[in-house]
GROMACS .gro file of C-alpha atoms in nm:
model
  141
    1MET     CA    1  17.040   8.776   3.436
    2ASN     CA    2  17.238   8.875   3.127
    3TRP     CA    3  17.122   9.031   2.799
    4GLY     CA    4  17.113   8.702   2.611
    5LYS     CA    5  16.862   8.544   2.848
    6ALA     CA    6  16.647   8.861   2.853
    7ILE     CA    7  16.630   8.872   2.473
    8ILE     CA    8  16.530   8.505   2.455
    9ILE     CA    9  16.260   8.557   2.720
   10VAL     CA   10  16.124   8.859   2.530
   11PHE     CA   11  16.111   8.655   2.206
   12ILE     CA   12  15.931   8.368   2.382
   13VAL     CA   13  15.675   8.604   2.541
   14PHE     CA   14  15.623   8.781   2.207
   15ALA     CA   15  15.579   8.448   2.021
   16GLY     CA   16  15.332   8.336   2.290
   17PHE     CA   17  15.138   8.661   2.251
   18ILE     CA   18  15.124   8.629   1.871
   19GLY     CA   19  15.022   8.263   1.899
   20SER     CA   20  14.742   8.342   2.142
   21MET     CA   21  14.616   8.630   1.921
   22VAL     CA   22  14.610   8.401   1.616
   23TYR     CA   23  14.415   8.144   1.817
   24TRP     CA   24  14.160   8.400   1.946
   25MET     CA   25  14.114   8.559   1.604
   26SER     CA   26  14.062   8.224   1.433
   27ARG     CA   27  13.787   8.141   1.684
   28GLU     CA   28  13.596   8.467   1.615
   29ARG     CA   29  13.269   8.420   1.423
   30ILE     CA   30  13.238   8.650   1.122
   31ASP     CA   31  12.901   8.662   0.946
   32LEU     CA   32  12.876   8.763   0.585
   33VAL     CA   33  12.576   8.973   0.498
   34ARG     CA   34  12.452   8.691   0.275
   35ASP     CA   35  12.577   8.344   0.186
   36ASP     CA   36  12.506   8.412  -0.183
   37TYR     CA   37  12.671   8.754  -0.182
   38TYR     CA   38  12.834   8.738  -0.526
   39GLN     CA   39  12.527   8.599  -0.704
   40THR     CA   40  12.310   8.867  -0.544
   41GLU     CA   41  12.553   9.142  -0.645
   42VAL     CA   42  12.497   9.063  -1.013
   43LEU     CA   43  12.122   9.116  -0.969
   44TYR     CA   44  12.162   9.442  -0.775
   45GLN     CA   45  12.028   9.655  -1.064
   46LYS     CA   46  11.679   9.529  -0.978
   47GLN     CA   47  11.730   9.657  -0.623
   48ILE     CA   48  11.837   9.997  -0.757
   49ASP     CA   49  11.519  10.007  -0.967
   50ARG     CA   50  11.304   9.920  -0.661
   51ILE     CA   51  11.459  10.205  -0.462
   52ALA     CA   52  11.407  10.450  -0.751
   53ASN     CA   53  11.043  10.339  -0.784
   54ALA     CA   54  10.984  10.396  -0.412
   55ARG     CA   55  11.129  10.748  -0.433
   56ARG     CA   56  10.895  10.843  -0.720
   57ILE     CA   57  10.577  10.765  -0.526
   58ASN     CA   58  10.475  10.886  -0.183
   59PRO     CA   59  10.705  10.684   0.040
   60ILE     CA   60  10.564  10.471   0.315
   61THR     CA   61  10.625  10.570   0.673
   62MET     CA   62  10.778  10.348   0.936
   63THR     CA   63  10.784  10.470   1.294
   64TYR     CA   64  10.930  10.312   1.604
   65GLN     CA   65  10.751  10.375   1.934
   66ARG     CA   66  11.002  10.310   2.209
   67GLU     CA   67  10.741  10.325   2.488
   68THR     CA   68  10.519  10.053   2.341
   69HIS     CA   69  10.801   9.852   2.177
   70GLN     CA   70  10.637   9.858   1.834
   71VAL     CA   71  10.725   9.940   1.477
   72THR     CA   72  10.427  10.072   1.281
   73VAL     CA   73  10.434  10.066   0.902
   74VAL     CA   74  10.170  10.263   0.711
   75LEU     CA   75  10.102  10.055   0.401
   76PRO     CA   76  10.028  10.203   0.059
   77ALA     CA   77   9.677  10.150  -0.076
   78THR     CA   78   9.810   9.989  -0.395
   79LEU     CA   79  10.002   9.714  -0.213
   80ILE     CA   80   9.930   9.364  -0.344
   81LYS     CA   81  10.211   9.174  -0.173
   82GLY     CA   82  10.500   9.266   0.048
   83GLU     CA   83  10.719   9.182   0.341
   84ILE     CA   84  10.900   9.355   0.623
   85HIS     CA   85  11.250   9.223   0.689
   86PHE     CA   86  11.411   9.295   1.025
   87TYR     CA   87  11.783   9.276   0.954
   88ARG     CA   88  12.042   9.265   1.232
   89PRO     CA   89  12.391   9.335   1.089
   90ALA     CA   90  12.564   9.209   1.405
   91ASP     CA   91  12.400   8.864   1.404
   92ARG     CA   92  12.209   8.727   1.107
   93GLN     CA   93  12.056   8.450   1.319
   94LEU     CA   94  11.830   8.717   1.473
   95ASP     CA   95  11.692   8.829   1.133
   96PHE     CA   96  11.327   8.760   1.062
   97ILE     CA   97  11.064   8.842   0.801
   98VAL     CA   98  10.705   8.957   0.858
   99PRO     CA   99  10.491   8.882   0.551
  100ILE     CA  100  10.210   9.123   0.467
  101PRO     CA  101   9.886   8.925   0.429
  102ALA     CA  102   9.688   8.950   0.104
  103VAL     CA  103   9.398   9.106   0.296
  104HIS     CA  104   9.549   9.381   0.507
  105THR     CA  105   9.460   9.704   0.677
  106ASN     CA  106   9.649  10.023   0.603
  107ARG     CA  107   9.881   9.961   0.901
  108GLN     CA  108  10.110   9.679   1.002
  109VAL     CA  109  10.228   9.675   1.364
  110VAL     CA  110  10.525   9.459   1.468
  111SER     CA  111  10.624   9.412   1.831
  112THR     CA  112  10.990   9.469   1.917
  113ALA     CA  113  10.962   9.363   2.280
  114THR     CA  114  11.146   9.033   2.224
  115LEU     CA  115  11.416   9.169   1.993
  116ALA     CA  116  11.775   9.204   2.104
  117GLU     CA  117  11.891   9.554   2.185
  118GLY     CA  118  12.109   9.728   1.933
  119TYR     CA  119  12.114   9.839   1.570
  120TRP     CA  120  11.844   9.705   1.333
  121ARG     CA  121  11.751   9.780   0.974
  122VAL     CA  122  11.383   9.753   0.889
  123GLN     CA  123  11.358   9.678   0.518
  124PHE     CA  124  11.021   9.694   0.345
  125THR     CA  125  10.972   9.537   0.001
  126TRP     CA  126  10.637   9.551  -0.174
  127SER     CA  127  10.469   9.530  -0.512
  128ASP     CA  128  10.160   9.683  -0.666
  129GLY     CA  129  10.140   9.422  -0.941
  130ARG     CA  130  10.324   9.634  -1.198
  131HIS     CA  131  10.632   9.762  -1.014
  132SER     CA  132  10.838   9.652  -0.716
  133TYR     CA  133  10.942   9.894  -0.442
  134TYR     CA  134  11.193   9.899  -0.158
  135THR     CA  135  11.256  10.131   0.132
  136GLU     CA  136  11.462  10.099   0.449
  137GLU     CA  137  11.475  10.260   0.792
  138THR     CA  138  11.717  10.209   1.079
  139ILE     CA  139  11.619  10.176   1.442
  140PHE     CA  140  11.821  10.141   1.757
  141LEU     CA  141  11.651   9.942   2.034
   0.00000   0.00000   0.00000
């Protein structure tokens, strides 16, 4: 084999490699954090205010018990409405929300036995009727 044929073979193999990488990368699913990302970004000042409000009061506590596969949230006494959002950055189809009922005890327990293993953010949003609050914890199942 001479140099001319070897160079052509190298170019063909390289072009095949690049073509296959383009094909594989175009088939990869990439989830945005939100579909309405840009509209939500404009309203982010409200989120900053919620976080600041939560820091001023005694923050709630969220604990993850690995042995019992549960997340326990100790609710504030002034809570009127709220929700716990389990956010999975790797796959938004696994996200779910646990609403806090109007009549509640001071604890909310959520089972994590059926959740996929990996990184989760537990986001808690609540209101006392006058102010809104937000806090977040991360857990690794």
